[in-house]
CSV table of C-alpha atoms in Angstrom, one decimal:
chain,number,residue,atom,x,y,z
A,1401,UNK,CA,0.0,0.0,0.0
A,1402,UNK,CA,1.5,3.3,-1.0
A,1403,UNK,CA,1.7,6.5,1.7
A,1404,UNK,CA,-0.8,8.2,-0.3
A,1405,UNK,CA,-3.2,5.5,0.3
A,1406,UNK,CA,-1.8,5.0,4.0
A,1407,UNK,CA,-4.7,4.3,6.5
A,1408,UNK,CA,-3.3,7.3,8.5
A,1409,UNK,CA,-2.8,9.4,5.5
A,1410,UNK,CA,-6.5,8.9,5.0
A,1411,UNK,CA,-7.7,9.7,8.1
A,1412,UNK,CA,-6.3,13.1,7.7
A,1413,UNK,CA,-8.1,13.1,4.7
A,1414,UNK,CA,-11.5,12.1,5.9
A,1415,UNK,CA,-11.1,14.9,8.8
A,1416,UNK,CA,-11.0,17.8,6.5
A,1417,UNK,CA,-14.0,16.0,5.0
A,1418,UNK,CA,-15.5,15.6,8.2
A,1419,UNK,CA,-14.9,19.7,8.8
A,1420,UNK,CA,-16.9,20.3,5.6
A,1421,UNK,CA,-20.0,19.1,7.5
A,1422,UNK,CA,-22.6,22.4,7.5
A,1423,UNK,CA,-22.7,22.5,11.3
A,1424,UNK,CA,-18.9,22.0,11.9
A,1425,UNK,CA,-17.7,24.7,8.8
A,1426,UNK,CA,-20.4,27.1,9.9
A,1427,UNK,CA,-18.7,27.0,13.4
A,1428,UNK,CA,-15.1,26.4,11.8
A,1429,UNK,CA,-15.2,29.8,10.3
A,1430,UNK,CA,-17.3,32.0,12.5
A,1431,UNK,CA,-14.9,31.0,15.9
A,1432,UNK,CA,-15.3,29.8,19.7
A,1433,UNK,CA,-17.4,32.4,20.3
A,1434,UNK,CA,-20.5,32.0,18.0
A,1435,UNK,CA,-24.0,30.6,18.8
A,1436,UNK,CA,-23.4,27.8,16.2
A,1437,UNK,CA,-19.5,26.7,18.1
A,1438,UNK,CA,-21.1,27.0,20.9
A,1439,UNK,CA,-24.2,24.9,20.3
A,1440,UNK,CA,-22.3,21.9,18.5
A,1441,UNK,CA,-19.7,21.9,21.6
A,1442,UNK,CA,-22.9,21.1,23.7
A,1443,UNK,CA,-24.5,18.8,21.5
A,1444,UNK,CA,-21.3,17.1,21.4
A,1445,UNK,CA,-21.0,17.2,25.7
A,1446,UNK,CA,-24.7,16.0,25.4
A,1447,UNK,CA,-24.0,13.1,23.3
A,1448,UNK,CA,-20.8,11.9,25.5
A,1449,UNK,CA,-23.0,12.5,28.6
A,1450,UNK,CA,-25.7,10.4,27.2
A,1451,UNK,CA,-23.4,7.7,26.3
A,1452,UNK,CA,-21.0,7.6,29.8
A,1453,UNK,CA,-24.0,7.4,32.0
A,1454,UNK,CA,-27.9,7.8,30.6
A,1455,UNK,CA,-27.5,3.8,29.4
A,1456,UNK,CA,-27.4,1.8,32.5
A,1457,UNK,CA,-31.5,1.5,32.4
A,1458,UNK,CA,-33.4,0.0,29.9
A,1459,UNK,CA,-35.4,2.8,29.7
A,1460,UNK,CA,-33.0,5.9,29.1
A,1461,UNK,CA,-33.1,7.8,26.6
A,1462,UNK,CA,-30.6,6.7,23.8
A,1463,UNK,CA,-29.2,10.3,21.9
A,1464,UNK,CA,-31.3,11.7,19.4
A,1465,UNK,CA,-29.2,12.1,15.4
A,1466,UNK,CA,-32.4,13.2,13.9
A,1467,UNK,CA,-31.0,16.7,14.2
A,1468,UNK,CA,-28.1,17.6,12.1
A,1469,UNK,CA,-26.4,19.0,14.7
A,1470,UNK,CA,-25.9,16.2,16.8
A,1471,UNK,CA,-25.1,14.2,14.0
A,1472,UNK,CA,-22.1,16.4,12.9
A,1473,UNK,CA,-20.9,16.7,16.8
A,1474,UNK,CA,-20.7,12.8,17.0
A,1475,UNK,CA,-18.6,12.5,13.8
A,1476,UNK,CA,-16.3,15.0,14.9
A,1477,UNK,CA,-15.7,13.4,18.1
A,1478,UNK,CA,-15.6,9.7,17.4
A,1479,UNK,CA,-15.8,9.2,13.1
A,1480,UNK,CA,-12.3,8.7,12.7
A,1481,UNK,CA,-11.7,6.7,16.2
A,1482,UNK,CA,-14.3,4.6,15.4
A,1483,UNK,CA,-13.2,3.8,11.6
A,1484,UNK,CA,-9.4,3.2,12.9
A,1485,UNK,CA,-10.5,0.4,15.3
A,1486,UNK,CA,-12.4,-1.1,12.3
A,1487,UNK,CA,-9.7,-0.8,10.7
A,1488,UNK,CA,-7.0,-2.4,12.6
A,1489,UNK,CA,-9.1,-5.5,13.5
A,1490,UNK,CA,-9.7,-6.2,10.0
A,1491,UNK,CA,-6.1,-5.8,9.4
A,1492,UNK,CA,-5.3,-8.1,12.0
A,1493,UNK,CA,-7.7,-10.5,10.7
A,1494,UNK,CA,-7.5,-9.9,6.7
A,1495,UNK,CA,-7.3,-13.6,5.6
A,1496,UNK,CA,-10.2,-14.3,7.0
A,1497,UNK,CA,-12.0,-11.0,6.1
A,1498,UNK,CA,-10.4,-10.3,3.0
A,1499,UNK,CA,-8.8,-13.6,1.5
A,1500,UNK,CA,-11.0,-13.9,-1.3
A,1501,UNK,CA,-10.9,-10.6,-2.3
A,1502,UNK,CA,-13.3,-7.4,-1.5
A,1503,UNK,CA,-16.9,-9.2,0.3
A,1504,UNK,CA,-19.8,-8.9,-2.1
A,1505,UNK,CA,-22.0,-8.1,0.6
A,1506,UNK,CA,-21.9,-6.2,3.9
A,1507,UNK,CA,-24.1,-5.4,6.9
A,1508,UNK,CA,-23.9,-2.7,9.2
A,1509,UNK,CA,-25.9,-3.2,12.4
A,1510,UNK,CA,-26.6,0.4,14.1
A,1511,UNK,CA,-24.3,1.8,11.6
A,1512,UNK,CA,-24.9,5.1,11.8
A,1513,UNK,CA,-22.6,7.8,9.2
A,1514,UNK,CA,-21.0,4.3,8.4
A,1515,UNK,CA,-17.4,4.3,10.3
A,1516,UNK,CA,-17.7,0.2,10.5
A,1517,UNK,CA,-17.6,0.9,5.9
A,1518,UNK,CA,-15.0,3.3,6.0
A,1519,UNK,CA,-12.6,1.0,8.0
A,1520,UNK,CA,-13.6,-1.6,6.2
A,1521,UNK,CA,-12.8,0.4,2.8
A,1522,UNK,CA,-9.5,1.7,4.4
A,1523,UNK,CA,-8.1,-2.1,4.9
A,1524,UNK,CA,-8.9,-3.6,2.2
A,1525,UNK,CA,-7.4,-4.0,-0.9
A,1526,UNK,CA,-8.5,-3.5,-3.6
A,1527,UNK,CA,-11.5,-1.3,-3.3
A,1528,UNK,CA,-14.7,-2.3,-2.1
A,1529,UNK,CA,-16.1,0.1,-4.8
A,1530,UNK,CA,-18.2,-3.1,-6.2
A,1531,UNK,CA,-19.2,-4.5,-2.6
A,1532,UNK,CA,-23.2,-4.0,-1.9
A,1533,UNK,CA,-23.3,-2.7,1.9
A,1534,UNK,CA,-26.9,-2.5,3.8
A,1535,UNK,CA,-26.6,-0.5,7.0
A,1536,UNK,CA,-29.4,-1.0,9.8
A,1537,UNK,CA,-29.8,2.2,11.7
A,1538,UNK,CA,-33.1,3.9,14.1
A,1539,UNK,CA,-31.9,7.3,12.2
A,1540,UNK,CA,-32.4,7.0,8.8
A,1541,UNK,CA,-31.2,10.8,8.5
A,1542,UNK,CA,-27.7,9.2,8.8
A,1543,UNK,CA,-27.8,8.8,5.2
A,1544,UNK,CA,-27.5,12.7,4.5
A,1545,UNK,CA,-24.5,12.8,6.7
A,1546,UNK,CA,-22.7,9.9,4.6
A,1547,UNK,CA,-23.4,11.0,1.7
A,1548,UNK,CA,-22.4,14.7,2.6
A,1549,UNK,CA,-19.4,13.7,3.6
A,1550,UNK,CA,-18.6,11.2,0.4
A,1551,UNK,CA,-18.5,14.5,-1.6
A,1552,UNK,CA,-15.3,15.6,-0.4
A,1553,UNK,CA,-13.4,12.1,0.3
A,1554,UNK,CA,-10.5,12.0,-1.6
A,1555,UNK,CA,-10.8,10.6,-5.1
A,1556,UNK,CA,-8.4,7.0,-4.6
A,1557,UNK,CA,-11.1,5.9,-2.0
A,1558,UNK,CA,-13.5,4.0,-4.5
A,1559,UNK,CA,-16.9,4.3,-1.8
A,1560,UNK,CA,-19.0,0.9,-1.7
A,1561,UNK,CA,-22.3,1.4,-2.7
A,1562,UNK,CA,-24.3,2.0,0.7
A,1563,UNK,CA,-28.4,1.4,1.3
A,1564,UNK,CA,-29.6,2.0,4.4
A,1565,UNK,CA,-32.7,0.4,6.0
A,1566,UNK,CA,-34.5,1.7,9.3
A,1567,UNK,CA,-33.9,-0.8,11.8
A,1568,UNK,CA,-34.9,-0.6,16.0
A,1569,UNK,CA,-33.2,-2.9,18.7
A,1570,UNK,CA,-36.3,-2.9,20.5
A,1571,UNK,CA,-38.0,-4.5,18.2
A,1572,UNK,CA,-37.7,-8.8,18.8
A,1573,UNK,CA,-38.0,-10.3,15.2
A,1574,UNK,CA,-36.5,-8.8,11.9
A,1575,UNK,CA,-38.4,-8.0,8.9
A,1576,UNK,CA,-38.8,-9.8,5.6
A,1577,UNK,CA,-36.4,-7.1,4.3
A,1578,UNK,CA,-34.3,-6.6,7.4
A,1579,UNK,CA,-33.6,-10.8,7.0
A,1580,UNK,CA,-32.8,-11.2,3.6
A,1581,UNK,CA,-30.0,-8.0,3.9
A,1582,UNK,CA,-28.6,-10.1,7.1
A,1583,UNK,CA,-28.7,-13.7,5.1
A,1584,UNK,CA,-27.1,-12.2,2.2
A,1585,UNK,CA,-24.0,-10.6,4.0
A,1586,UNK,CA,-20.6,-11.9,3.6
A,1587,UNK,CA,-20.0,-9.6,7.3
A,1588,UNK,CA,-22.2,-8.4,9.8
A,1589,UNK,CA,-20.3,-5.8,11.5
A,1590,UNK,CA,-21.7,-4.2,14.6
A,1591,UNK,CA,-19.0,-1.8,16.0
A,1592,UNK,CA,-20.2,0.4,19.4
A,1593,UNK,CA,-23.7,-0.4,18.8
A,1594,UNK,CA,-24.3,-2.9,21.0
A,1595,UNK,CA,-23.1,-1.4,24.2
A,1596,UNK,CA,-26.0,1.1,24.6
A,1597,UNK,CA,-28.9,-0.9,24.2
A,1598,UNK,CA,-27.5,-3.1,26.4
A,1599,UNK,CA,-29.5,-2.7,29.8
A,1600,UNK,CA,-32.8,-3.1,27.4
A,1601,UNK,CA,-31.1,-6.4,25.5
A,1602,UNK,CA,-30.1,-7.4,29.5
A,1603,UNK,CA,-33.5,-7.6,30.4
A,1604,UNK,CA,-34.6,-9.7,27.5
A,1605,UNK,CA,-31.8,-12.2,27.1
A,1606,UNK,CA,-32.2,-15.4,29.2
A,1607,UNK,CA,-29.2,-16.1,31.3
A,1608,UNK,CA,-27.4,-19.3,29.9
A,1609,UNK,CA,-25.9,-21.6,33.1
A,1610,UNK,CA,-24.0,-24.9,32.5
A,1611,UNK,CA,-26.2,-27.8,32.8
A,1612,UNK,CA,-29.9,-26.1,32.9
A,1613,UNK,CA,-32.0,-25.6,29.4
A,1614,UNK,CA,-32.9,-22.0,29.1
A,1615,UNK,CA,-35.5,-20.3,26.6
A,1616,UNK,CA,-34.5,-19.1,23.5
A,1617,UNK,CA,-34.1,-15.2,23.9
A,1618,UNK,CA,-36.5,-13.2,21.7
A,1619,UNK,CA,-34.2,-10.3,21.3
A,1620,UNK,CA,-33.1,-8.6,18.1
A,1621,UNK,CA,-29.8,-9.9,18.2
A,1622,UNK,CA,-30.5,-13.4,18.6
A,1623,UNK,CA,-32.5,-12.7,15.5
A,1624,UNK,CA,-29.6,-11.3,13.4
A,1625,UNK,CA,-27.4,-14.2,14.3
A,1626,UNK,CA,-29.7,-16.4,13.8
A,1627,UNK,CA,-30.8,-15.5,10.2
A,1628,UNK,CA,-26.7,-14.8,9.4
A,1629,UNK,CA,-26.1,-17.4,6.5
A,1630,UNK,CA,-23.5,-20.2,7.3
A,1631,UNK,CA,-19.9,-19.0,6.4
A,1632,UNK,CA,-20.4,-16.0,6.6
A,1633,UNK,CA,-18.8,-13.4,9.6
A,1634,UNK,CA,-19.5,-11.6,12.6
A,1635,UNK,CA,-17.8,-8.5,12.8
A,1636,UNK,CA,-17.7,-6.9,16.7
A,1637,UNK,CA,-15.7,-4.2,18.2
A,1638,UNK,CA,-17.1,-2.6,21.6
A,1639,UNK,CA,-16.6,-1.3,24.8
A,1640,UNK,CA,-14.1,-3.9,27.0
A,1641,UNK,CA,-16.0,-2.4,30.0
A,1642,UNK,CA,-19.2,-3.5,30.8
A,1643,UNK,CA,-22.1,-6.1,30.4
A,1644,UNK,CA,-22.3,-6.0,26.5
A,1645,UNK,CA,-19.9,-9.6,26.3
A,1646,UNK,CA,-22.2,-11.2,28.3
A,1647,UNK,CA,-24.9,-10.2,26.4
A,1648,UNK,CA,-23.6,-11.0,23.4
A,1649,UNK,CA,-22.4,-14.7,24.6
A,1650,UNK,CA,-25.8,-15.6,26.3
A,1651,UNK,CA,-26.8,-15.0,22.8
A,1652,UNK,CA,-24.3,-17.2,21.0
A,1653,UNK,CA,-25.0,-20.3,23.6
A,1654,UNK,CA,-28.1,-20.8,21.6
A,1655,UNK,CA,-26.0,-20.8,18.2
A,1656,UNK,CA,-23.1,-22.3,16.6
A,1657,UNK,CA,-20.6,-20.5,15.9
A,1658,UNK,CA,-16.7,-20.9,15.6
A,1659,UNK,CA,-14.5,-18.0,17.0
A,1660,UNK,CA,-11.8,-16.8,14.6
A,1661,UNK,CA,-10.0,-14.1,16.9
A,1662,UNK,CA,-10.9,-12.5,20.2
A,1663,UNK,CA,-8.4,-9.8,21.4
A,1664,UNK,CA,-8.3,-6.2,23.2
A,1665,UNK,CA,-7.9,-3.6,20.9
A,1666,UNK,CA,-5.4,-1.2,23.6
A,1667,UNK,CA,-2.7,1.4,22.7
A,1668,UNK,CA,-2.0,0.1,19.5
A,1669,UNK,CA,-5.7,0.9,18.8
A,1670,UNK,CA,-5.1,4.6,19.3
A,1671,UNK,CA,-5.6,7.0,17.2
A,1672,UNK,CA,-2.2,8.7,16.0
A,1673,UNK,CA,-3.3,11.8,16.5
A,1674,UNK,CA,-0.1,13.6,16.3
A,1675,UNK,CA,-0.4,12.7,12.4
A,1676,UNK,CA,-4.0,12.5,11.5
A,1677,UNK,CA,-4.0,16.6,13.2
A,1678,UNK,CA,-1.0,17.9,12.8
A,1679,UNK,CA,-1.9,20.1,10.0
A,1680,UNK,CA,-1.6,24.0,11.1
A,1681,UNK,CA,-5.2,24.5,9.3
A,1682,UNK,CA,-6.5,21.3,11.0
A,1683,UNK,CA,-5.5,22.6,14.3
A,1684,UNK,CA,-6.7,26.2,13.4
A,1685,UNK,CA,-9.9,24.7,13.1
A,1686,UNK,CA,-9.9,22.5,16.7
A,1687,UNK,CA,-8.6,25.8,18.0
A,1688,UNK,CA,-11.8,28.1,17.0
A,1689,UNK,CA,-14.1,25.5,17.7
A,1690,UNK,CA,-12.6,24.5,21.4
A,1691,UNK,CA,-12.9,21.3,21.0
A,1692,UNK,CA,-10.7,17.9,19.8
A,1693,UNK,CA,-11.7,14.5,18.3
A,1694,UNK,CA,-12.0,11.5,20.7
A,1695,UNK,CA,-9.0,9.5,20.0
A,1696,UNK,CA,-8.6,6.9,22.9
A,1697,UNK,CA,-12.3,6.0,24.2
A,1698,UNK,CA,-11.4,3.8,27.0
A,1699,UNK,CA,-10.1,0.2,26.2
A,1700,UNK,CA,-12.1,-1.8,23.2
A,1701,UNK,CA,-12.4,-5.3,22.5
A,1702,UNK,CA,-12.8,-7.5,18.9
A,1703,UNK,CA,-14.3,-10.8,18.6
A,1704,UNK,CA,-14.6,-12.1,14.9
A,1705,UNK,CA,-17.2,-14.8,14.5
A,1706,UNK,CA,-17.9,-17.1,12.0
A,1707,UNK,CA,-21.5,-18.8,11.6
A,1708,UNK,CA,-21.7,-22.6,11.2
């Protein structure tokens, strides 16, 4: 891979996209001190409130992206964090992912703007220009900020064709259309999406013990794994903290599926800040707006699945 087409090259590149979003280059140019800086900083406090400590009950509030705003203040904050952890889990894992060339089909579960695509698209090779990818989101408005921010991606990154599809964790069972996108994925990803629905999932998911027969859970992720297509993989990246593994493996005890890699994603996880922002007109901009992209968030885990 050439250093044009570095991953860490193109994260610089997708944060001056990022910048171009209406919200952030309206408060980009007018300064710190403007009703529309100040109102994205708090949008952005909101969000990370919301997200720290509004998800331990089942029935809190989860953040509101209907409103451009917010959306714009999350992908500032955690786009490019998000799409580097994506990113080095597939790397770590590109036989399996990648072996057989770009997948024809992928599956974005709480998707969002799309950061489990983009790190997808930044480790493989070649493009996924030709790969169909569904994403599965509760804010279909996501779709404008994707698109939006496609128009100013540099022109080597090839963009997969993306639909998206409304989709709620609350609901049990999946739709006609909701299965058939799942069954006809080469990879379901579902990166940070799982972690705050969890208390809800939690109450809904049967405990498995050894040695006692429990009910089958009737929870939407028991349904997307179950209608996964055998062969194909299951793509997860979340929070190392907190009760989302358990979730997630009270679910599997009623499946079969073989684990391919389970690992921490740590330091080496990091976003390298020093060189994705190290541009004088990329910190010009972090200056005026009083705020910086999220480049740690906490430690993260990866378990790659692969349905029987």
């Amino acid at each position: 891979m050439s250093e044009k087409h570095d991953p860490i090259t193109a994260l610089g590149e997708m944060f001056d996209s990022i910048v171009t979003l209406d919200s952030l280059e309206k408060a980009g140019k007018c300064g710190s001190g403007t009703s529309v800086a100040k109102a994205v900083r708090r949008k952005m406090g909101q969000t990370g409130w919301e997200y720290c400590c509004n998800l331990r009950s089942p029935t809190s509030p989860r953040p509101d992206f209907t409103e451009q705003m917010t959306r714009d203040g999350y992908m500032y904050r955690y786009y490019l964090r998000h799409a580097y952890l994506v990113c080095i889990g597939a790397r770590r894992n590109y036989g399996a992912l990648f072996g057989r060339g770009p997948p024809p089909s992928v599956c974005a579960i709480g998707g969002g703007p799309g950061c489990d695509i983009l790190g997808l698209m930044m480790a493989c090779k070649p493009s996924m220009a030709n790969s169909k990818v569904n994403i599965l989101d509760r804010c279909r408005e996501w779709e404008h900020s994707w698109n939006a921010m496609l128009d100013n991606l540099p022109s080597w990154m090839e963009p997969a064709e993306v639909t998206y599809h409304h989709f709620e964790f609350e609901e049990k069972q999946l739709s006609p259309t909701q299965a058939e996108v799942v069954r006809s994925a080469a990879i379901i990803t579902m990166v940070k999406s799982l972690s705050p629905v969890t208390a809800m999932l939690r109450e809904q998911t049967p405990v498995f013990e050894d040695g006692e027969e429990t009910t089958t859970p009737e929870t939407s992720l028991y349904a997307i794994l179950h209608h996964m297509s055998p062969g194909s993989l299951f793509l997860y990246i979340d929070n190392k903290v907190g009760t989302q593994r358990s979730v997630l493996e009270d679910t599997l005890a009623h499946l079969s599926f073989t684990v391919v890699d389970d690992q921490g994603l740590g330091k080496g996880a990091w976003l390298p800040s020093r060189d994705v922002f190290a541009d004088s007109s990329r910190q010009g901009f972090r200056d005026r707006l009083k705020s910086s992209p999220c480049t740690r968030a906490g430690k993260n885990e990866m378990i790659l699945l692969r349905k029987n």
